[in-house]
Coordinates of C-alpha atoms in Angstrom, one line a residue:
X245 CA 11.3 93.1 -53.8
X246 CA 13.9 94.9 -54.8
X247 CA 17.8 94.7 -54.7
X248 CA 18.0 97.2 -52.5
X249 CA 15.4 95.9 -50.1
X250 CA 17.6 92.0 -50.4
X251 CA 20.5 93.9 -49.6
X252 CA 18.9 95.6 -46.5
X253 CA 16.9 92.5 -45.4
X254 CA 20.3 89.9 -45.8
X255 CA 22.7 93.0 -43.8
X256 CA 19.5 92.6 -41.1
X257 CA 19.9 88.9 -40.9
X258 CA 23.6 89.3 -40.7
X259 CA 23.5 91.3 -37.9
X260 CA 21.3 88.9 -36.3
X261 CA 23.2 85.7 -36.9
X262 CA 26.0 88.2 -35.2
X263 CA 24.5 88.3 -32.3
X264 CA 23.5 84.9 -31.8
X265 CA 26.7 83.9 -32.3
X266 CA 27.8 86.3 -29.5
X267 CA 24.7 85.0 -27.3
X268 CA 26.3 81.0 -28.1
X269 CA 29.8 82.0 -27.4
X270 CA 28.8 83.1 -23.4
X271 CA 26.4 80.1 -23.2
X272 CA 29.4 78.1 -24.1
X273 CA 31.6 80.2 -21.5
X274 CA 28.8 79.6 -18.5
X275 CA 28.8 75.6 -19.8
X276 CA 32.8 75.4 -19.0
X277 CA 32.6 76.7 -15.9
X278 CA 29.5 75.2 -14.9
X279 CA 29.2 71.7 -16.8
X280 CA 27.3 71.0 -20.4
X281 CA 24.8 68.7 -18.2
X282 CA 23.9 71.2 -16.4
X283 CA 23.7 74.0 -18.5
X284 CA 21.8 71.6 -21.1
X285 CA 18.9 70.8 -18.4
X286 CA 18.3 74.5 -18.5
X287 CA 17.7 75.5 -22.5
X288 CA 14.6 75.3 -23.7
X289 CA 13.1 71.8 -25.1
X290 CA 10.0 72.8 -26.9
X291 CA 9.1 70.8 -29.9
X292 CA 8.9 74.4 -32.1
X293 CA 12.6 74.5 -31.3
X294 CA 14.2 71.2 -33.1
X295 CA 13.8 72.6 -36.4
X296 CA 15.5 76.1 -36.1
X297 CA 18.5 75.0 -34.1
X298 CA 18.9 72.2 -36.4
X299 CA 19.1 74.4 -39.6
X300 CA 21.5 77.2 -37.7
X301 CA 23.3 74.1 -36.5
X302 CA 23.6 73.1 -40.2
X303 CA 24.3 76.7 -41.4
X304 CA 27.6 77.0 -39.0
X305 CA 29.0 73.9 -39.5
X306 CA 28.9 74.3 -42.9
X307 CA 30.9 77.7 -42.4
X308 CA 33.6 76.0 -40.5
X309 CA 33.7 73.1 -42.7
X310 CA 33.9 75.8 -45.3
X311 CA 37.2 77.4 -43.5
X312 CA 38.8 73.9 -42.5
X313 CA 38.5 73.1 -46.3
X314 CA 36.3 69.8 -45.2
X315 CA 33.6 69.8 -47.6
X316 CA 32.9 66.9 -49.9
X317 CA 31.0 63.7 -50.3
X318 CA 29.2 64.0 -47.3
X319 CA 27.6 67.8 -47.4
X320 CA 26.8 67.0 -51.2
X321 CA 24.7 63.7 -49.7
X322 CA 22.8 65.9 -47.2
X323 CA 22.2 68.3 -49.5
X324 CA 22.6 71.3 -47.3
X325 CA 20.4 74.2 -48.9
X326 CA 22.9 77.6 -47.8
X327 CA 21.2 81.0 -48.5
X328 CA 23.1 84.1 -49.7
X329 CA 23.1 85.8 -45.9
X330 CA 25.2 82.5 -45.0
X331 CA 27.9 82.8 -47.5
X332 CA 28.0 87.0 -47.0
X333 CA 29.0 85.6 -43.3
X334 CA 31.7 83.4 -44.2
X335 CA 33.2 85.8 -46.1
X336 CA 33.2 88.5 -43.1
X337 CA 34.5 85.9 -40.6
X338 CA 37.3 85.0 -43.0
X339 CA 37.9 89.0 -43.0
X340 CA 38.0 89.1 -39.3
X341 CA 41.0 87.2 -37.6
X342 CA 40.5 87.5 -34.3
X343 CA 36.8 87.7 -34.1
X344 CA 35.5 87.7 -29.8
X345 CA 32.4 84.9 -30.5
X346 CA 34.6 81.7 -32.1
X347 CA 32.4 79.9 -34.5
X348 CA 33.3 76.2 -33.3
X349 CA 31.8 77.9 -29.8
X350 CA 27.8 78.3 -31.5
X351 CA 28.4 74.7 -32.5
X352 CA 29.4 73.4 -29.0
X353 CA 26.4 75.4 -28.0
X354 CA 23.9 74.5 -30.3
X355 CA 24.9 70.4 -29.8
X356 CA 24.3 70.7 -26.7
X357 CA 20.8 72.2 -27.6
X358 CA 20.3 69.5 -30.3
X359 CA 20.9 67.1 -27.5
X360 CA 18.1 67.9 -25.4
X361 CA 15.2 69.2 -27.4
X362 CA 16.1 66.0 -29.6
X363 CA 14.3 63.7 -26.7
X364 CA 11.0 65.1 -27.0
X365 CA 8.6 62.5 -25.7
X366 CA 6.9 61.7 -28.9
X367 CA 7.5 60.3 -32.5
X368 CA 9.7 63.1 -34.5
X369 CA 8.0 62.4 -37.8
X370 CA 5.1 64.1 -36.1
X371 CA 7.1 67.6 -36.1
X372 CA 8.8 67.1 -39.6
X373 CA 7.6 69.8 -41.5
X374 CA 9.1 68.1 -44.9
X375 CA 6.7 65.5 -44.5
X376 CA 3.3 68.1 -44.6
X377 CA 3.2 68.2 -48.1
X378 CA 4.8 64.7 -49.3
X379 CA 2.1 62.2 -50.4
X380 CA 2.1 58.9 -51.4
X381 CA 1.9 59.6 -55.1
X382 CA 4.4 62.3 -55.1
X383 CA 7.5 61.2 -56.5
X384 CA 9.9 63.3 -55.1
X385 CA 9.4 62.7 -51.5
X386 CA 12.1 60.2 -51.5
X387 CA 14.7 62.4 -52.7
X388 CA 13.7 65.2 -49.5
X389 CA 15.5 64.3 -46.2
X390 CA 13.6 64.1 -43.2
X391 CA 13.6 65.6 -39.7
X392 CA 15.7 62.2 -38.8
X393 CA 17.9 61.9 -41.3
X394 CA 18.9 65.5 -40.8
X395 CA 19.4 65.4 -37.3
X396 CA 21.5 62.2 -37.2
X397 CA 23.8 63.1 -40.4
X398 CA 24.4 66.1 -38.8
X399 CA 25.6 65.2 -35.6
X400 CA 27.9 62.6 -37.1
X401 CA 29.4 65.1 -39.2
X402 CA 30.7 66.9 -35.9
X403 CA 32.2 63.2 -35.1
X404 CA 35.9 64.4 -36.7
X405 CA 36.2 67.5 -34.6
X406 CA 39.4 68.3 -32.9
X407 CA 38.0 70.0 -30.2
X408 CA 34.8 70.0 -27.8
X409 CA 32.5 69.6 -30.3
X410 CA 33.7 66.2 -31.2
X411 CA 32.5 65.0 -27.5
X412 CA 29.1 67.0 -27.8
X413 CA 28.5 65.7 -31.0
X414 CA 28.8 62.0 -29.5
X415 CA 26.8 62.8 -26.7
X416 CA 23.9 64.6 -28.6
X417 CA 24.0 61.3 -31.5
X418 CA 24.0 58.6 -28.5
X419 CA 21.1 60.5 -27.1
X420 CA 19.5 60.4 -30.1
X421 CA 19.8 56.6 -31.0
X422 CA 19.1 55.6 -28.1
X423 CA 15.5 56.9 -28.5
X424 CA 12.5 53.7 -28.7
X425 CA 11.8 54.9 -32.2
X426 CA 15.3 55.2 -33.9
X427 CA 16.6 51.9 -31.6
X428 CA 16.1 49.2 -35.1
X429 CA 17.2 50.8 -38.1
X430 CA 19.5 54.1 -37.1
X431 CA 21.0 52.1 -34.7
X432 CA 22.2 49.4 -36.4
X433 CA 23.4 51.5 -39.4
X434 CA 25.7 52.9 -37.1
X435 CA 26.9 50.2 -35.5
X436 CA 27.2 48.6 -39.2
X437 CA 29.4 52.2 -39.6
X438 CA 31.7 52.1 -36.9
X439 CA 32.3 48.4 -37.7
X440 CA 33.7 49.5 -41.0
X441 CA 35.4 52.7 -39.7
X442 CA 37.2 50.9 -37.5
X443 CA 38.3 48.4 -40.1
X444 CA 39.6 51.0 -42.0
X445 CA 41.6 52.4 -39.9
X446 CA 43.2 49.0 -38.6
X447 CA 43.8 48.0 -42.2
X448 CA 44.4 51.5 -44.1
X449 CA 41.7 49.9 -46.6
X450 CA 38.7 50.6 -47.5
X451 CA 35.6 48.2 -46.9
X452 CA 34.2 46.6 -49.9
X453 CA 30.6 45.7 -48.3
X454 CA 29.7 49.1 -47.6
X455 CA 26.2 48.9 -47.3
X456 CA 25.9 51.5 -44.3
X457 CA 23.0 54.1 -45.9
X458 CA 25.2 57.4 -47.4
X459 CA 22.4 59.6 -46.4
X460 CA 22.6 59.0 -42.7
X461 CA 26.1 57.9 -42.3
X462 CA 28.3 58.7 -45.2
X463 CA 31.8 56.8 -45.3
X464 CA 35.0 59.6 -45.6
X465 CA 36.5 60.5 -49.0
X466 CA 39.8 59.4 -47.3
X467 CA 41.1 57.1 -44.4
X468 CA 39.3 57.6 -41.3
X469 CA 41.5 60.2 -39.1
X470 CA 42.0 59.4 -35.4
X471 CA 39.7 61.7 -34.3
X472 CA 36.8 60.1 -36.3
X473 CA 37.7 56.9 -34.4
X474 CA 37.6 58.7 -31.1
X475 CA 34.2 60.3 -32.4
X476 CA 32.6 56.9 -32.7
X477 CA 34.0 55.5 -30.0
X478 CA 32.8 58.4 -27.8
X479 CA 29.4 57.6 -29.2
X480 CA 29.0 53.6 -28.1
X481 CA 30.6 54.2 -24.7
X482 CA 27.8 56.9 -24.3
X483 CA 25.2 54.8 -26.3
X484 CA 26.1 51.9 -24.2
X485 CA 25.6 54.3 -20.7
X486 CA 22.9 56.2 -21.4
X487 CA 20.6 53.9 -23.4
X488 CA 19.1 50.8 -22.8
X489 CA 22.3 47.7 -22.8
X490 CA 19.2 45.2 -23.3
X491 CA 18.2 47.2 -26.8
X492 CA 21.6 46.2 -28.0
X493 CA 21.3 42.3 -28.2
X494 CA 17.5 42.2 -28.5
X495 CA 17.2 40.8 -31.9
X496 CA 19.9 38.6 -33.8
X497 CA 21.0 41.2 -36.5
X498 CA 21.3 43.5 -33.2
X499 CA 23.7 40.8 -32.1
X500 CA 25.4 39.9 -34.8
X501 CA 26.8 43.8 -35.2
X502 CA 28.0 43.8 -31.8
X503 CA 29.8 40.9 -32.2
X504 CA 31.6 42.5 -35.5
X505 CA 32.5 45.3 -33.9
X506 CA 33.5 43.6 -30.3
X507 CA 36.3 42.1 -32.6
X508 CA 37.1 45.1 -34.6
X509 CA 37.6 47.0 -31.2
X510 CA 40.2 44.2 -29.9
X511 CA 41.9 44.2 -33.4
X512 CA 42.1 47.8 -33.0
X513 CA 43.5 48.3 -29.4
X514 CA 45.9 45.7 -29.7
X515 CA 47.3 47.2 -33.0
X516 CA 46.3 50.7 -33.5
X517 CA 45.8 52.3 -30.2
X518 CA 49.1 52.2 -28.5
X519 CA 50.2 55.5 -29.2
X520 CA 46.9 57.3 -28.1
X521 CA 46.2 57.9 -24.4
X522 CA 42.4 58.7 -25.3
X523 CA 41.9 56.4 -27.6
X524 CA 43.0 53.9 -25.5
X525 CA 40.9 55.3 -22.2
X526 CA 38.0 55.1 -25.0
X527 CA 38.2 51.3 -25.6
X528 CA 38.8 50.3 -22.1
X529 CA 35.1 51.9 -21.1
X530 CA 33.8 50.2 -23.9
X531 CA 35.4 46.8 -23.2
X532 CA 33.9 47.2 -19.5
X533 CA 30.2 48.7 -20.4
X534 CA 29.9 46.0 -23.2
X535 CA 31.3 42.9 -21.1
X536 CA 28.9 44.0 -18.4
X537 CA 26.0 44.1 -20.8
X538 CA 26.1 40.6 -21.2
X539 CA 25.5 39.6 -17.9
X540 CA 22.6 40.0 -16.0
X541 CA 21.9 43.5 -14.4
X542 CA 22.2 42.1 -10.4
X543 CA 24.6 43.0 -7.5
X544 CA 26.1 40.3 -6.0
X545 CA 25.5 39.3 -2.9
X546 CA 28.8 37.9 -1.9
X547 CA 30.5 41.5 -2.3
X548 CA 31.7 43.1 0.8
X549 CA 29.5 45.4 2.5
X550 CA 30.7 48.0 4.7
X551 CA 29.3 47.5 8.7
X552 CA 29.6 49.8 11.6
X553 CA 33.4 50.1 13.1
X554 CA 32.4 50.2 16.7
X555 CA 34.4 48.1 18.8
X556 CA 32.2 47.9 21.6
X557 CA 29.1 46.8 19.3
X558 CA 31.2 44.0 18.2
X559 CA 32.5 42.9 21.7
X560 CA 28.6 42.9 23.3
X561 CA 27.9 41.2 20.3
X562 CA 30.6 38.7 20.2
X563 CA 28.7 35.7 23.0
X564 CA 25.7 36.2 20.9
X565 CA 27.2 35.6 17.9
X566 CA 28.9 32.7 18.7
X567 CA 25.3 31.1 20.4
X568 CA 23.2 31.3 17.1
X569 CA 26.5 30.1 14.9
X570 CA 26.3 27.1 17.2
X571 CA 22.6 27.2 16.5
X572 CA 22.3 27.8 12.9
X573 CA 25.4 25.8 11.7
X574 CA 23.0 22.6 10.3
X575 CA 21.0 25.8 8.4
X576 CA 24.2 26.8 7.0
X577 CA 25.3 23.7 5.3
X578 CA 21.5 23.0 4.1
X579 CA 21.6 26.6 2.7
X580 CA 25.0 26.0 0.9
X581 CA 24.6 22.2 -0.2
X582 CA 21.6 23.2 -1.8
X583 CA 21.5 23.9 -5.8
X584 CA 19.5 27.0 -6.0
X585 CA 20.9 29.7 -3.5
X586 CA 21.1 33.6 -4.1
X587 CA 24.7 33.3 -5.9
X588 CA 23.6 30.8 -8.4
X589 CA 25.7 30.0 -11.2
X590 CA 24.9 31.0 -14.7
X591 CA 26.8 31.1 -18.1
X592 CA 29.2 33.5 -18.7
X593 CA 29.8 34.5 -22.3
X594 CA 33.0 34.8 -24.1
X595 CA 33.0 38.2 -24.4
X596 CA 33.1 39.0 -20.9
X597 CA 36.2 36.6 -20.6
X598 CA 36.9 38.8 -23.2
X599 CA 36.3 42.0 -21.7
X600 CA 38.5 40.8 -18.6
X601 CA 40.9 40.3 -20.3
X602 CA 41.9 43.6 -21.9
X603 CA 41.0 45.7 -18.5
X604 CA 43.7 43.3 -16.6
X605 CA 46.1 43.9 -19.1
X606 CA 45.0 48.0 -19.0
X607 CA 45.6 47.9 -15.2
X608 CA 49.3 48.3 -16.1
X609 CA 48.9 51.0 -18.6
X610 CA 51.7 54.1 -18.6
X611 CA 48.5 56.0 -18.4
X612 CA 47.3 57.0 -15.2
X613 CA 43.4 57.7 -16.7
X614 CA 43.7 54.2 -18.5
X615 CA 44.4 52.4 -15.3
X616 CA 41.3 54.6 -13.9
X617 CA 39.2 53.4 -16.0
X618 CA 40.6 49.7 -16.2
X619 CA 40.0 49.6 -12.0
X620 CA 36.6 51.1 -12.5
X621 CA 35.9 48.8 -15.4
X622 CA 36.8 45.7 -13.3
X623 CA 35.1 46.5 -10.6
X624 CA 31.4 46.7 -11.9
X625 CA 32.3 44.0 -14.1
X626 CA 33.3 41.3 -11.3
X627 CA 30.6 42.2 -8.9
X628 CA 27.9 40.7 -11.4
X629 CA 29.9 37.4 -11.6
X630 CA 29.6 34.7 -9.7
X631 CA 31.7 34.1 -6.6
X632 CA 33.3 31.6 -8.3
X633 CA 34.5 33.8 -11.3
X634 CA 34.8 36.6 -9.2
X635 CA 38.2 34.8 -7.1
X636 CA 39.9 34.1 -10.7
X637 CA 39.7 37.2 -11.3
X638 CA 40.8 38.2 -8.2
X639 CA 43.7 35.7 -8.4
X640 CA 44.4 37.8 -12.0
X641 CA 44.8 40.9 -9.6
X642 CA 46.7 39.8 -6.7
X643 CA 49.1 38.4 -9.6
X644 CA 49.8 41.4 -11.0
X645 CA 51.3 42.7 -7.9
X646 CA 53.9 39.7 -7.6
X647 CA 56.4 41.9 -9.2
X648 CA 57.6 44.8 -6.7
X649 CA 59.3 46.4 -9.3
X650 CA 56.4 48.0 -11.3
X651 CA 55.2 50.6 -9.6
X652 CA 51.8 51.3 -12.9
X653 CA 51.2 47.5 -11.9
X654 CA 51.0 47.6 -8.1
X655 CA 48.6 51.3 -8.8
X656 CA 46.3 49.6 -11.4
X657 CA 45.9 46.5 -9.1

């Protein structure tokens, strides 16, 4: 081959990474109008697909790394192979101010992508093309990353976005760990991660036990921005939701992490988060989804259902009523006196005391989102409790509205 023919075949691949930029930019257009969940259940999920997106995804985020001047310890440890065509690219969009397809738009696209065709029903090592010609006797298979490795490093170097692609990039890794086969090890590197992200940037020092792996989750050359907080954070409250809560205290060292980073996240809202709207929204979903995975996954039955409003009903039914009350009153008391009944009691943990805690407190929040969340947060966390638990907390509520003079208070409440 000669230079001319390079030349020809990189300005043809050029022109094609062009257009697919333009064709990501309008898929990214349709998804803000119509919603990335939507839009996501529509792209294609074939297994032939995971590779290709991953290494375009992996190609353009090293361009805008490349423009945001971002590049360091954590591109060297992935080891991200860039062709010429990629670099001739960079330089054109650096030429081009106000180019019509943005480049952060292809990567909000092709997360979303990542995020769907990354759940393929069967084990990923099976469509890791890295591992066809690896043997056991060959030495340099440990130094090759794998479909895994790739895929998780990559989306958790979106986590310190500014924009969209920080959210996509959570949604696409929680998706991800919360897969059967990445729910022991991945997972509890990254807990193990965020533990010692968020300690870093509580204590503006950096931890000395890092033992989180570099290849998967590489620790920043400098403090940990807010926006990586808000990355990780985005990723447990997702994790948490979308995956299975069980999964998260099944085995001790499982535990153990959570209960690190449960007190990391309190150090850090009580300290860090008070001048952050989102960041603070952020730790109140994860204070309620976490406090709610510790108790048992059951409606209550003493929570108030919603009858029929029909006056008349009620009347014809009122000298009925009051016969089988009369009737049924020695049933009542056996059914209450006795010690196993459908409300039984049952331990509550401390971190759902916890967890109660900080959403009362958030219910009076200058933020109108935070309160939101805190109500919502209260709510599906109380009707698990007992009916017993369930009027303290309720006795927290109606005591936050003693004072008529805060308005945030009386609207959390």
């Amino acid at each position: 081959e000669t230079d001319e023919e390079k030349k020809d075949n990189q300005d043809i691949i050029i022109v094609k990474l062009s257009n697919l930029m333009h064709l990501l930019s309008a898929t990214y257009a349709i998804s803000k109008v119509r919603g990335r969940k939507y839009i996501q259940r529509l792209m294609p999920h074939d297994a032939v697909d995971v590779e290709p997106v991953l290494t375009i995804l992996r190609w353009f985020g090293w361009i805008e790394r490349q423009e945001r001047g971002l590049l360091g310890q954590s591109d060297s440890a992935q080891r991200v192979d860039i062709p010429d065509c990629i670099r001739m690219l960079q330089r054109q969009l650096n030429e081009v101010k106000d180019c019509e397809a943005k480049l952060w738009e292809s990567v909000h696209t092709l997360l979303t992508w990542l995020g769907i065709i990354s759940l393929v029903p069967f084990d990923l090592h099976s469509i890791d093309s890295s591992l066809e010609n690896v043997t056991i006797d060959d030495s340099s298979g440990g130094n090759s990353i794998t479909l895994v490795q790739s895929i998780v490093s990559t989306s958790a170097s979106h986590l310190g976005d500014y924009g969209a692609t920080r959210e996509t990039a959570a949604a696409c890794l929680a998706s991800l760990l919360s897969r059967p086969d990445l729910q022991d090890l991945e997972l509890e590197e990254f807990v193990e991660w965020s533990v010692q992200i968020l300690y870093w940037f509580r204590t503006s020092q950096r931890p000395c036990d890092s033992k989180a792996t570099q290849l998967l989750f590489p620790m920043p050359d400098e403090a940990p921005s807010i926006f990586i907080v808000m990355g990780v954070l985005q990723t447990l409250v997702a994790l948490v939701k979308t995956g299975h809560r069980s999964n998260l205290l099944s085995t001790e060292q499982k535990l153990k992490g959570i209960e690190k980073l449960w007190e990391q996240s309190i150090l850090v809202a009580e300290k860090k988060a008070a001048g952050s709207v989102v960041l603070r929204k952020l730790f109140v979903k994860l204070f309620a989804r976490i406090g709610c995975s510790y108790l048992p996954p059951k409606v209550a039955t003493w929570r108030y259902q919603r009858g029929k409003r029909s006056l008349v009903e009620n009347l014809m039914k009122g000298t009925e009523s009051t016969r089988r009350d009369d009737g049924s009153s020695d049933e009542c008391d056996i059914n209450e006196s006795s010690p196993l009944s459908c409300d039984d009691l049952f331990f509550v943990p401390d971190q759902v005391e916890d967890a109660a805690d900080q959403l009362l407190r958030s219910l009076t929040d200058p933020a109108t989102i935070v309160r939101w969340s805190a109500a919502k947060g209260i709510g599906r966390l109380t009707e698990r409790l007992p009916a017993v638990c369930a009027d303290d907390v309720l006795d927290a509520i109606l005591k936050i509205c003693s004072d008529p003079e805060q308005d945030r208070a009386w609207h959390g409440a």
